[in-house]
XYZ file of C-alpha atoms in Angstrom:
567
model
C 0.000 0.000 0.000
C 0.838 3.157 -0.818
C 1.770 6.365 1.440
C -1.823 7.797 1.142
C -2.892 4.149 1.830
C -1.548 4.096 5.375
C -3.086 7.408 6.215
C -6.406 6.354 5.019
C -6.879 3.183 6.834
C -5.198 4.718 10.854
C -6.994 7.431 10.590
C -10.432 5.533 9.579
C -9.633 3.466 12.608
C -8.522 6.056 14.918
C -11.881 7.836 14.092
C -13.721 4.635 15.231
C -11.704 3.429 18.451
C -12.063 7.102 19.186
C -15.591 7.528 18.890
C -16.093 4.234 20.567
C -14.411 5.536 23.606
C -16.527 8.721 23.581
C -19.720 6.475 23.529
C -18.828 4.145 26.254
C -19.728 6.568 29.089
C -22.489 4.414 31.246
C -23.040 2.671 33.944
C -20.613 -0.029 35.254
C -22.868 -2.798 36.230
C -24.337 -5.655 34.095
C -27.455 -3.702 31.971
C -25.152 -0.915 31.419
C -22.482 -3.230 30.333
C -24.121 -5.536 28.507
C -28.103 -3.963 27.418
C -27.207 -0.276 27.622
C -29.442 0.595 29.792
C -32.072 -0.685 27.321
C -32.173 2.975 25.614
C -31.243 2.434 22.537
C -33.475 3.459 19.544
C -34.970 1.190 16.631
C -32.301 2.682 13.907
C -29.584 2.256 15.981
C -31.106 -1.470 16.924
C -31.323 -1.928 13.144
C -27.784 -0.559 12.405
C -26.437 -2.880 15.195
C -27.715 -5.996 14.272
C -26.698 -5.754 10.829
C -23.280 -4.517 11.894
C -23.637 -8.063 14.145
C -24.267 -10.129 10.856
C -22.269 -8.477 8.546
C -18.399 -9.005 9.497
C -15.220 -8.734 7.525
C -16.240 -12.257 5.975
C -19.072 -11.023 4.649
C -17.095 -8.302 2.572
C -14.550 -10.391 1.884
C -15.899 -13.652 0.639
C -19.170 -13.140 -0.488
C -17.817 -11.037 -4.104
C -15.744 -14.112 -4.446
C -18.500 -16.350 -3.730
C -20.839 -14.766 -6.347
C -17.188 -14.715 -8.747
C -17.026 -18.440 -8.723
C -20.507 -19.560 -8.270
C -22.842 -16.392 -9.399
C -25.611 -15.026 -7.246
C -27.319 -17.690 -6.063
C -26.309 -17.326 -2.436
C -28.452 -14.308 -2.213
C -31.212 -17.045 -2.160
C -30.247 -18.001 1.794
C -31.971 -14.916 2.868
C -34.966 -15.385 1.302
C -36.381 -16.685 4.801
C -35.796 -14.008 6.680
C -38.467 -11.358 6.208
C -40.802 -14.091 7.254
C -38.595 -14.935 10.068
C -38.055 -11.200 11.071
C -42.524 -11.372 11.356
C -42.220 -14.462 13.315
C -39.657 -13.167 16.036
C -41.971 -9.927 16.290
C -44.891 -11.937 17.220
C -43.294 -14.548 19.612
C -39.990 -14.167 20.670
C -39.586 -10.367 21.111
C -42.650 -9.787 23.061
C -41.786 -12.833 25.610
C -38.227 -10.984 26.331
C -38.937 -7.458 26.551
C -42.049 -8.557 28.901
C -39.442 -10.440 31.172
C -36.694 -8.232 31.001
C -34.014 -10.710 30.506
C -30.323 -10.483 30.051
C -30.326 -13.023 28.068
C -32.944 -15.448 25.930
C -31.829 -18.625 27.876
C -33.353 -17.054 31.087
C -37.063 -17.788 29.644
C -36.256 -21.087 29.147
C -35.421 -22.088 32.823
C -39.184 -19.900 33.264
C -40.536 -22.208 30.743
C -38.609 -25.370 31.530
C -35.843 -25.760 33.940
C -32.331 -25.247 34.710
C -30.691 -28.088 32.765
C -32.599 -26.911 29.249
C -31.509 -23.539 30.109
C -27.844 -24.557 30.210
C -27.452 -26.776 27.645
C -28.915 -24.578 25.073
C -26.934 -21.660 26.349
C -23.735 -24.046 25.622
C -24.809 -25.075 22.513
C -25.077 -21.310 21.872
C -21.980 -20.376 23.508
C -20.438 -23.456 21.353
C -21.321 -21.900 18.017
C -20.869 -18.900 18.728
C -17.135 -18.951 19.483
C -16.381 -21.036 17.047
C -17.995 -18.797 14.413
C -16.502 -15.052 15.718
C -12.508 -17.501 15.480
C -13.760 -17.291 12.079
C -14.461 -13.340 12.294
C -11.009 -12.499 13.594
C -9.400 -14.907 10.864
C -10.678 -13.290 8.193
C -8.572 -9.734 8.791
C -5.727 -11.564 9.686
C -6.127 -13.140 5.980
C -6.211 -9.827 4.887
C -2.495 -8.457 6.425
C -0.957 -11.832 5.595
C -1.617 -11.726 1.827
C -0.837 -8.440 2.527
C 2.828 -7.965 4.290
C 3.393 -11.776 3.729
C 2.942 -12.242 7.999
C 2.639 -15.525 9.470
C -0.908 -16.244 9.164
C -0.846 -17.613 12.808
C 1.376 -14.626 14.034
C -1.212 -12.455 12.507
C -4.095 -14.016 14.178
C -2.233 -12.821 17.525
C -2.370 -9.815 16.730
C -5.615 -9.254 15.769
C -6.739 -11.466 18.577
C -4.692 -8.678 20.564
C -6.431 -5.673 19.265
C -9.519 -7.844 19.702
C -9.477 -7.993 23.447
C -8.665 -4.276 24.153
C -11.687 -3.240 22.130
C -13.995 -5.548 23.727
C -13.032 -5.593 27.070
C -13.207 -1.534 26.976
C -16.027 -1.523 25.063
C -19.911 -2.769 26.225
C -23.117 -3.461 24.665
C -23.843 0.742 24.247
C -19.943 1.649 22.611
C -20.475 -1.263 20.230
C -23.925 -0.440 18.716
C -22.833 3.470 18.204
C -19.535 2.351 16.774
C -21.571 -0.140 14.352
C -23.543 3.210 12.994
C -20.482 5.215 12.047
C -19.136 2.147 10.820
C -21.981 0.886 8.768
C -22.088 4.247 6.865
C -18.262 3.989 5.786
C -18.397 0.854 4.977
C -21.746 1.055 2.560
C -19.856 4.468 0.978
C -16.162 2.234 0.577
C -18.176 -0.689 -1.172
C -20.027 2.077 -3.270
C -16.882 3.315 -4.529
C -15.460 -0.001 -4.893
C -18.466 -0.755 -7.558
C -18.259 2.437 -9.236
C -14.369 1.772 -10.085
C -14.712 -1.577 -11.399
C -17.348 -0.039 -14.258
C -15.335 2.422 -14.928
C -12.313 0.757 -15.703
C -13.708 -1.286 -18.146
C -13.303 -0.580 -21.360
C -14.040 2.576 -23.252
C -17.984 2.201 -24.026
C -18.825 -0.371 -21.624
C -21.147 0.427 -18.817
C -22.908 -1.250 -15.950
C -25.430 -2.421 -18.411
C -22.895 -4.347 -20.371
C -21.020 -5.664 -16.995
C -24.593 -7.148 -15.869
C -24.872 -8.439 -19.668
C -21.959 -10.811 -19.510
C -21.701 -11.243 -16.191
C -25.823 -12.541 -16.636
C -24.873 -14.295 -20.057
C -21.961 -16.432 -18.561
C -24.034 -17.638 -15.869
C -22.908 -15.394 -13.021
C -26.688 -13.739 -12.580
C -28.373 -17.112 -11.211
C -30.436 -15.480 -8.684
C -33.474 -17.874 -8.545
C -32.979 -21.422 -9.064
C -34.499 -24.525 -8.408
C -32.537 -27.382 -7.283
C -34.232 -29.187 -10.087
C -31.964 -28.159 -12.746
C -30.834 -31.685 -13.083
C -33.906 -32.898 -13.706
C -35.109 -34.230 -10.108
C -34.564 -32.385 -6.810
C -31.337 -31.752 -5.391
C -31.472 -32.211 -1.811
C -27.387 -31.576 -1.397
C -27.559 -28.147 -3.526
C -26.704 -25.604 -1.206
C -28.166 -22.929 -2.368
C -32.467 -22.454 -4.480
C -35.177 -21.113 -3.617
C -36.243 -23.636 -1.666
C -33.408 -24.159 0.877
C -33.278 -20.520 0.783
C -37.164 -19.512 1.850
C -37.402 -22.503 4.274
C -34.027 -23.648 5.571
C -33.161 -20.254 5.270
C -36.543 -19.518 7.910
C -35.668 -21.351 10.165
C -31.858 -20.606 10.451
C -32.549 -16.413 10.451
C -35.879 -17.704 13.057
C -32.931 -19.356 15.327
C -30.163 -16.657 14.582
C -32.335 -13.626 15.350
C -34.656 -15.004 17.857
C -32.176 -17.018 19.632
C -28.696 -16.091 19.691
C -27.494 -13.958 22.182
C -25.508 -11.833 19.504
C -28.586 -10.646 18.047
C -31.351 -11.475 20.624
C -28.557 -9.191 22.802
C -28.836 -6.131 19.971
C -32.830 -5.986 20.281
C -32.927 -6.147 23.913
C -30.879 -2.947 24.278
C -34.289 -1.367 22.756
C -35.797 1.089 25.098
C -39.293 -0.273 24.308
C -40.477 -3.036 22.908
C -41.758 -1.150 19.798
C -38.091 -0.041 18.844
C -37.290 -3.634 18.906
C -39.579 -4.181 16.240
C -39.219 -1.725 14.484
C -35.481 -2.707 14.195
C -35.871 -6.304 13.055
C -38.748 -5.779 10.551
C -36.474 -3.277 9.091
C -33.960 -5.661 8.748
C -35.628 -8.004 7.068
C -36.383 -5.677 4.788
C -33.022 -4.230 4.532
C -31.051 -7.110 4.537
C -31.425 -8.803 1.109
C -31.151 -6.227 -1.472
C -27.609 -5.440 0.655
C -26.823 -8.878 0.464
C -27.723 -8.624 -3.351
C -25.655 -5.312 -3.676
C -22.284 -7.508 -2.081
C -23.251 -9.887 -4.058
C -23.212 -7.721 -7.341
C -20.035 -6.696 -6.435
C -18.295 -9.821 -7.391
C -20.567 -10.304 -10.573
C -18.775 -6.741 -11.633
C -15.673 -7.947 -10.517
C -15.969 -11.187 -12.951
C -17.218 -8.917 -15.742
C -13.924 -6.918 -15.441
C -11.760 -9.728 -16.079
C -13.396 -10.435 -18.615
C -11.542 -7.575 -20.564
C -8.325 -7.715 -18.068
C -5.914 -10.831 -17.812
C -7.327 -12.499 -14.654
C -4.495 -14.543 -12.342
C -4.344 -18.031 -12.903
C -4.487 -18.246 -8.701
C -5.869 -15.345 -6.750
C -3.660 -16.583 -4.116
C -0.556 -14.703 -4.434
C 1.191 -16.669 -1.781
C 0.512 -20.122 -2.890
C 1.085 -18.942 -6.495
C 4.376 -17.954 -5.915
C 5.220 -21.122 -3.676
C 4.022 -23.347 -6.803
C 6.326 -21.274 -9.040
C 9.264 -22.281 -7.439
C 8.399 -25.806 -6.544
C 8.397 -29.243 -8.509
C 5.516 -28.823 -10.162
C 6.367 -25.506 -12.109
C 6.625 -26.739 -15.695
C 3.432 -28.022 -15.052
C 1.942 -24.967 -13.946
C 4.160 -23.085 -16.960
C 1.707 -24.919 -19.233
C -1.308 -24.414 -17.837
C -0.891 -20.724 -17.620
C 0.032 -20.854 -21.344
C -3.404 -22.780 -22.055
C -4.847 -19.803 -20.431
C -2.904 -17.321 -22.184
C -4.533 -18.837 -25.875
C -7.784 -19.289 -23.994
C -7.715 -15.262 -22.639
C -6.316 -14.405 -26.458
C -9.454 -16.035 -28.019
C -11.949 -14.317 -25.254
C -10.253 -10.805 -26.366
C -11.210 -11.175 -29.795
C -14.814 -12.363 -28.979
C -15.084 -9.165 -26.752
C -14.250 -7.069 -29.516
C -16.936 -8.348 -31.733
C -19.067 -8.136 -28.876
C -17.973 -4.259 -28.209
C -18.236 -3.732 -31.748
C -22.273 -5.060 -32.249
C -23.386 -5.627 -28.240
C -26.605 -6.488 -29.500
C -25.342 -9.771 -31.099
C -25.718 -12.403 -28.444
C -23.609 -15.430 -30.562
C -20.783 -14.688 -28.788
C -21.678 -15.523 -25.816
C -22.180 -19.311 -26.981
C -18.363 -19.382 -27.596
C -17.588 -17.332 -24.784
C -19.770 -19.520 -22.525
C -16.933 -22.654 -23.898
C -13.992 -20.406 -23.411
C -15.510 -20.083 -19.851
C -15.537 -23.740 -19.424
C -12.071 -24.463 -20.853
C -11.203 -21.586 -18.306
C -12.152 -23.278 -15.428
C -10.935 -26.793 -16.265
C -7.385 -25.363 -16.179
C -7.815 -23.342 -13.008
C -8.850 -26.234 -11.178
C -5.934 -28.242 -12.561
C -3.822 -25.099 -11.012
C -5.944 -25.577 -7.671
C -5.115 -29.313 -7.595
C -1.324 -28.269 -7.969
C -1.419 -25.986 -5.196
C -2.985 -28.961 -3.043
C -0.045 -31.432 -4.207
C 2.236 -28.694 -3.167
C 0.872 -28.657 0.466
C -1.508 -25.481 -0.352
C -4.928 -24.587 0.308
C -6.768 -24.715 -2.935
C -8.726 -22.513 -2.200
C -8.753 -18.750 -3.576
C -12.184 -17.606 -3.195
C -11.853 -15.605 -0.153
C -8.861 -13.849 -2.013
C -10.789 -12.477 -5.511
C -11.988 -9.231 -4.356
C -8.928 -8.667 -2.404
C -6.949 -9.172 -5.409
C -8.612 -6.831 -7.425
C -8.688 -4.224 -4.631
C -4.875 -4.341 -4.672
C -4.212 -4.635 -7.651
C -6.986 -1.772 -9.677
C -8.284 0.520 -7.250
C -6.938 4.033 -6.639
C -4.224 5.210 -4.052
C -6.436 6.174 -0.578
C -9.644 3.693 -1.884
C -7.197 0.677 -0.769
C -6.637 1.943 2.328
C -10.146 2.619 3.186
C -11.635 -0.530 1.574
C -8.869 -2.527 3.971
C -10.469 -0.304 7.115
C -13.799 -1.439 5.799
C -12.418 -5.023 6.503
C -11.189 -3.964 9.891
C -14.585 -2.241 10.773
C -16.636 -5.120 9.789
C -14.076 -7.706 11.802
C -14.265 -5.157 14.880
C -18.142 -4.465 15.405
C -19.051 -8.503 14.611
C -16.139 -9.666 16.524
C -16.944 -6.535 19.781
C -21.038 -7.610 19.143
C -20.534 -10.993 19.597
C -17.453 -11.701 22.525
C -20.023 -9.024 24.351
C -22.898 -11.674 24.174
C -20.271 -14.543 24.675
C -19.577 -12.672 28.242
C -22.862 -12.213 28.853
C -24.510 -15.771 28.402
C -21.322 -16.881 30.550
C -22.049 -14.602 33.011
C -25.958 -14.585 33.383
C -26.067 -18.236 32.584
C -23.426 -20.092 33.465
C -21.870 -18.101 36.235
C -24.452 -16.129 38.303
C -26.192 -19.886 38.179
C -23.595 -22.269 39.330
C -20.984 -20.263 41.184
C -23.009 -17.682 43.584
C -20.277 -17.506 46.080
C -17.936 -15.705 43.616
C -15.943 -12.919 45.185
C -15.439 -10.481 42.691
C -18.163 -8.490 41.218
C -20.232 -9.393 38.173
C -18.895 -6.310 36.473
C -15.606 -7.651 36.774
C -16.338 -10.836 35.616
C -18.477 -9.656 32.705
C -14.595 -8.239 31.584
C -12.762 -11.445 32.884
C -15.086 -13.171 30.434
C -14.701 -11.529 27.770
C -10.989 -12.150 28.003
C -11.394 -15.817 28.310
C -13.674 -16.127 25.271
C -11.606 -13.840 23.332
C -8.595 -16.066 23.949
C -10.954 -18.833 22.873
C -11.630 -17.046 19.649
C -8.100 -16.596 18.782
C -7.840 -20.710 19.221
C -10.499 -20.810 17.269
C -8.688 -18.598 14.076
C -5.499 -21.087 14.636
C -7.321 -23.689 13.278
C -9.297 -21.740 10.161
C -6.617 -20.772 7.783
C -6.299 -24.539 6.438
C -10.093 -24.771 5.696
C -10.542 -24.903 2.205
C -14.510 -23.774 2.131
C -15.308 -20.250 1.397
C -15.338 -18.220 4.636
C -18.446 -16.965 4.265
C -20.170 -20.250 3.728
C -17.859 -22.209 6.796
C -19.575 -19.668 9.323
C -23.283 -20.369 8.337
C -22.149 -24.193 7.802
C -21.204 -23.669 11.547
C -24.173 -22.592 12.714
C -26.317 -24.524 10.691
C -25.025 -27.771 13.105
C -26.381 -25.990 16.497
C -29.016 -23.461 15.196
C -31.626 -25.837 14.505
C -31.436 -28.138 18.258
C -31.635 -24.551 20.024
C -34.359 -23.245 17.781
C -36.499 -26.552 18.406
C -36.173 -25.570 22.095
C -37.294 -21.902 21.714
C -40.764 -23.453 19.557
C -41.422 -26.216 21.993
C -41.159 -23.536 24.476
C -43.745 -21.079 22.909
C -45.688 -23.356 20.833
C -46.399 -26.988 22.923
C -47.169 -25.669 26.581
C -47.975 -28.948 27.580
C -44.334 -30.541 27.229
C -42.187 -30.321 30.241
C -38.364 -29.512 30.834
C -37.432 -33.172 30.999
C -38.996 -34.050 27.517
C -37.430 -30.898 25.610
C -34.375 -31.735 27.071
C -33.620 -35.357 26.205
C -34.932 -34.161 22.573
C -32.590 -31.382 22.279
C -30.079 -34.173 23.076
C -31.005 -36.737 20.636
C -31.768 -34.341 18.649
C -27.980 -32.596 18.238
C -26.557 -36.081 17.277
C -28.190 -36.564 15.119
C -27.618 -33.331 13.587
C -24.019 -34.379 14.126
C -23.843 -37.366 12.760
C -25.600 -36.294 9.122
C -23.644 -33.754 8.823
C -20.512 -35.946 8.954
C -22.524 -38.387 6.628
C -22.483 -35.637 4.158
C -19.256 -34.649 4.239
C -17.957 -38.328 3.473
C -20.556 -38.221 0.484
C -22.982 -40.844 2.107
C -25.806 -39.293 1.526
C -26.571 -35.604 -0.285
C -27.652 -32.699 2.241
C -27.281 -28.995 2.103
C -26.314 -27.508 5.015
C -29.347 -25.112 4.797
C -31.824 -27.915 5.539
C -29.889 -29.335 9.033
C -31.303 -25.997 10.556
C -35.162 -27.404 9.547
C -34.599 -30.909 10.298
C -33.389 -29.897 13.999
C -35.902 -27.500 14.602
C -38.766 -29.823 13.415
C -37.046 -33.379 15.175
C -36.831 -31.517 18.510
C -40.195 -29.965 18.333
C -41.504 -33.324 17.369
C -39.383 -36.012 19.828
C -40.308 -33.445 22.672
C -44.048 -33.946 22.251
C -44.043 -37.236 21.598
C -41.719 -38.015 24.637
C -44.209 -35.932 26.938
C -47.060 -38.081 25.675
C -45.436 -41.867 26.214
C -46.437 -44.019 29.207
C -41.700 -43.331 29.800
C -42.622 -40.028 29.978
C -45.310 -40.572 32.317
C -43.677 -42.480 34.944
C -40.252 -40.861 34.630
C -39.860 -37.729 32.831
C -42.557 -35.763 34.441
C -42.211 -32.395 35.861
């Protein structure tokens, strides 16, 4: 980066850490701490919780998602209108009305204690496992970067991590999130309106959608019965997206403490509401503008010499290993294959309302990708992830954008990282604290202000762990972290229903169903992954929801029940 670069991104920081300290001026006990004093209003609610979902991951591997596999993922959000309805009727109502810390304190109301905790550790589970994922992210950013030590680089994020958090609370985190939300939406803006115009002379948006729609890359609806009968492992249609996609947004909102905690910092249960119904109206067309984003980026190299490997690292290890005739080759296969998609763009600048080019182009495309995944499986003989997703919008960032733009779009990354990472350690601490701690260990000596900072440390720390273990994964980021949450969101959801929706079913029965419930969850997803049978990930979150729900009334009604699960 350049001079102007450096200046750009400290001082876009600076103005955030700053600001954040100005905001945290409350009270030091638990509801300042952790709710805010439940003042907060519904368009700082709304800005909070989308700060919450949308973390340097999302910014960072969802252009390269739509780059490699079009738009399609804009289809997982589908549910969550619908779900945003649902949680307005049901869940926010029951928590405002009960003035809970957190939403595992109805369910010892509703239940007992056991239910209570083992949801809250299922949540607390997920949940650190998923913000590891958060602080990774960044840390990909400086590595590819400076050429750090990916694991050296997670320390130090990890470090920054913990002295924003642990001087932070609920009320410096959702004001931060504002300011950041608006640089971040003006740096992607930008971002977009450089990649049209450096394309060439002539060609416009229009034309970028054109090809980018013609070449596959504007699949926005779709099926799952493209192959002729229904694909019940295809990740992403319309209907894993509008009803596992309900009941995963249902579970995320409406029961995990990282956004259950945004809405309950509300100073009325009307400006909750009003928060979430706006984001679920908000939500997808932003999603669809990221999205977009890497559709423009594909269009771009269309007309500019795309890396065989957006991976600059492993490229450059695979040059100067064993295999680098073999990878001399391949790169000259793409050369002829990038010479032949030249001329066809000509043509197609020349008369754009011709569409036979795109037939040939559409072959070039294939031939295009049959070579770069012979480059990926070099990279993973060398010892390399093969995967360079999470790398395509960085890539062209670096590489095309103007001097001070690069800086700020790598403080957008920061910002993201920072208010998801702050958002969600803050409800980490707090179902710890109000859950776990003020329950089992009363005879604590320090205060539960001081805890509330110890733990935040301690799950920090755990985060960190957490971002040791991600850089090997070769999934896109973006899809590992709902992947993650698809394997607990649907046993706690379950819970939550039973809880509102089958009053006659006691603690004992939702319990040992949340239980049997989570294997099984468990087990199918690692029946998937060894290609045993063919599930997306989407429709765990359903299948736990509904098997809990179900096994819990069924239990209560058995003669078992009866005689030994009562109560």
């Amino acid at each position: 980066m350049t001079t102007l670069d450096w200046i750009v991104l400290a001082c876009t920081l600076l103005l955030i850490i700053l600001y954040g300290v100005f905001r945290n001026r409350g009270s030091k006990d638990l509801e300042g701490y952790f709710l805010s004093n439940r003042s907060m209003p519904w368009y700082v609610i709304l800005l909070s919780i989308m700060g919450t979902q949308a973390s340097a991951v999302t910014f960072l591997a969802a252009p390269g998602q739509a780059y490699t596999d079009g738009m399609r993922f804009v289809q997982y959000y589908f549910g969550l209108p619908l779900a945003a309805i649902v949680i307005c009727i049901s869940f926010a109502p029951v928590f405002s009305r009960l003035k809970v810390y957190t939403a595992y304190e109805y369910l010892e109301n509703r239940f007992d204690a056991k239910t209570r905790t083992f949801t809250s550790l299922l949540f607390l589970l997920q949940r650190g496992l998923s913000t590891g994922i958060s602080i990774f992210a960044p840390s990909l950013i400086l590595s590819v970067i400076f050429g750090w030590n990916i694991y050296l680089t997670n320390l130090v994020m990890g470090g920054l991590l913990i002295v924003y958090t642990v001087t932070g609370g609920a009320k410096a985190v959702a004001y931060t999130q504002q300011l950041q939300f608006f640089i971040i939406m003006i740096a992607l803006f930008l971002a977009g309106y450089y990649m049209v115009h450096k394309l060439p002379e002539g060609m416009g948006f229009t034309d970028a959608i054109t090809i980018g729609g013609k070449l596959g890359k504007f699949n926005i609806i779709t099926t799952g019965f493209e192959n002729g009968s229904f694909d019940w492992g295809d990740r992403y249609n319309i209907f894993s997206g509008i009803i596992g996609g309900f009941f995963l947004a249902l579970s995320y909102f409406g029961t995990d403490q990282s956004q259950v905690g945004r809405y309950l910092t509300a100073k009325n249960l009307k400006e909750s509401k009003m928060g979430l119904l706006m984001n679920g109206i908000v939500k997808v067309p932003m999603q669809f503008g990221i999205l977009l984003l890497g559709v423009l980026v594909f269009a771009f190299y269309q007309f500019h010499k795309a890396p065989a490997f957006f991976n600059d690292y492993e490229l450059k290890r695979l040059e100067n290993s064993v295999h680098k005739n073999r990878l001399a080759e391949l790169q000259e296969t793409l050369h002829h294959i990038d010479e032949k998609k030249a001329a066809l763009l000509g043509q197609y600048q020349q008369n754009s309302s011709n569409n036979a080019y795109f037939d040939e182009m559409s072959h070039l495309q294939d031939s295009m990708m049959i070579v770069r995944n012979s480059i990926k499986q070099l990279v993973k003989k060398n010892g390399g992830s093969d995967n360079d997703t999470n790398y395509i919008f960085l890539k062209f960032v670096i590489d095309y954008l103007p001097q001070g733009l690069v800086g700020l779009i790598i403080a957008v990354i920061f910002l993201a990282s920072w208010g998801s990472i702050a958002a969600a350690v803050n409800s980490l601490a707090s179902s710890t604290v109000i859950d776990i701690h003020k329950k089992y260990f009363t005879k604590a000596r320090l205060g539960d202000y001081t805890y509330s900072q110890i733990y935040t440390i301690v799950w920090s720390l755990f985060c960190i762990g957490v971002a040791m273990f991600v850089s090997n994964w070769t999934s896109s980021l973006i899809e590992v972290v709902n992947i993650l949450g698809s394997l607990f969101y649907g046993t706690i959801l379950g819970v939550f229903l039973v809880a509102f929706y089958a009053k006659q079913v006691k603690g004992n029965a939702v319990f040992v169903a949340a239980i049997i419930t989570e294997v099984v969850i468990i087990l199918l997803f690692i029946l998937n992954e060894y290609e045993k049978i063919s599930l997306g990930f989407l429709w765990l979150n359903m299948v736990g929801a509904v098997m809990v729900y179900v096994l819990a009334v069924l239990l209560q009604k058995t003669v078992y029940n009866k005689t030994l699960l009562k109560g």
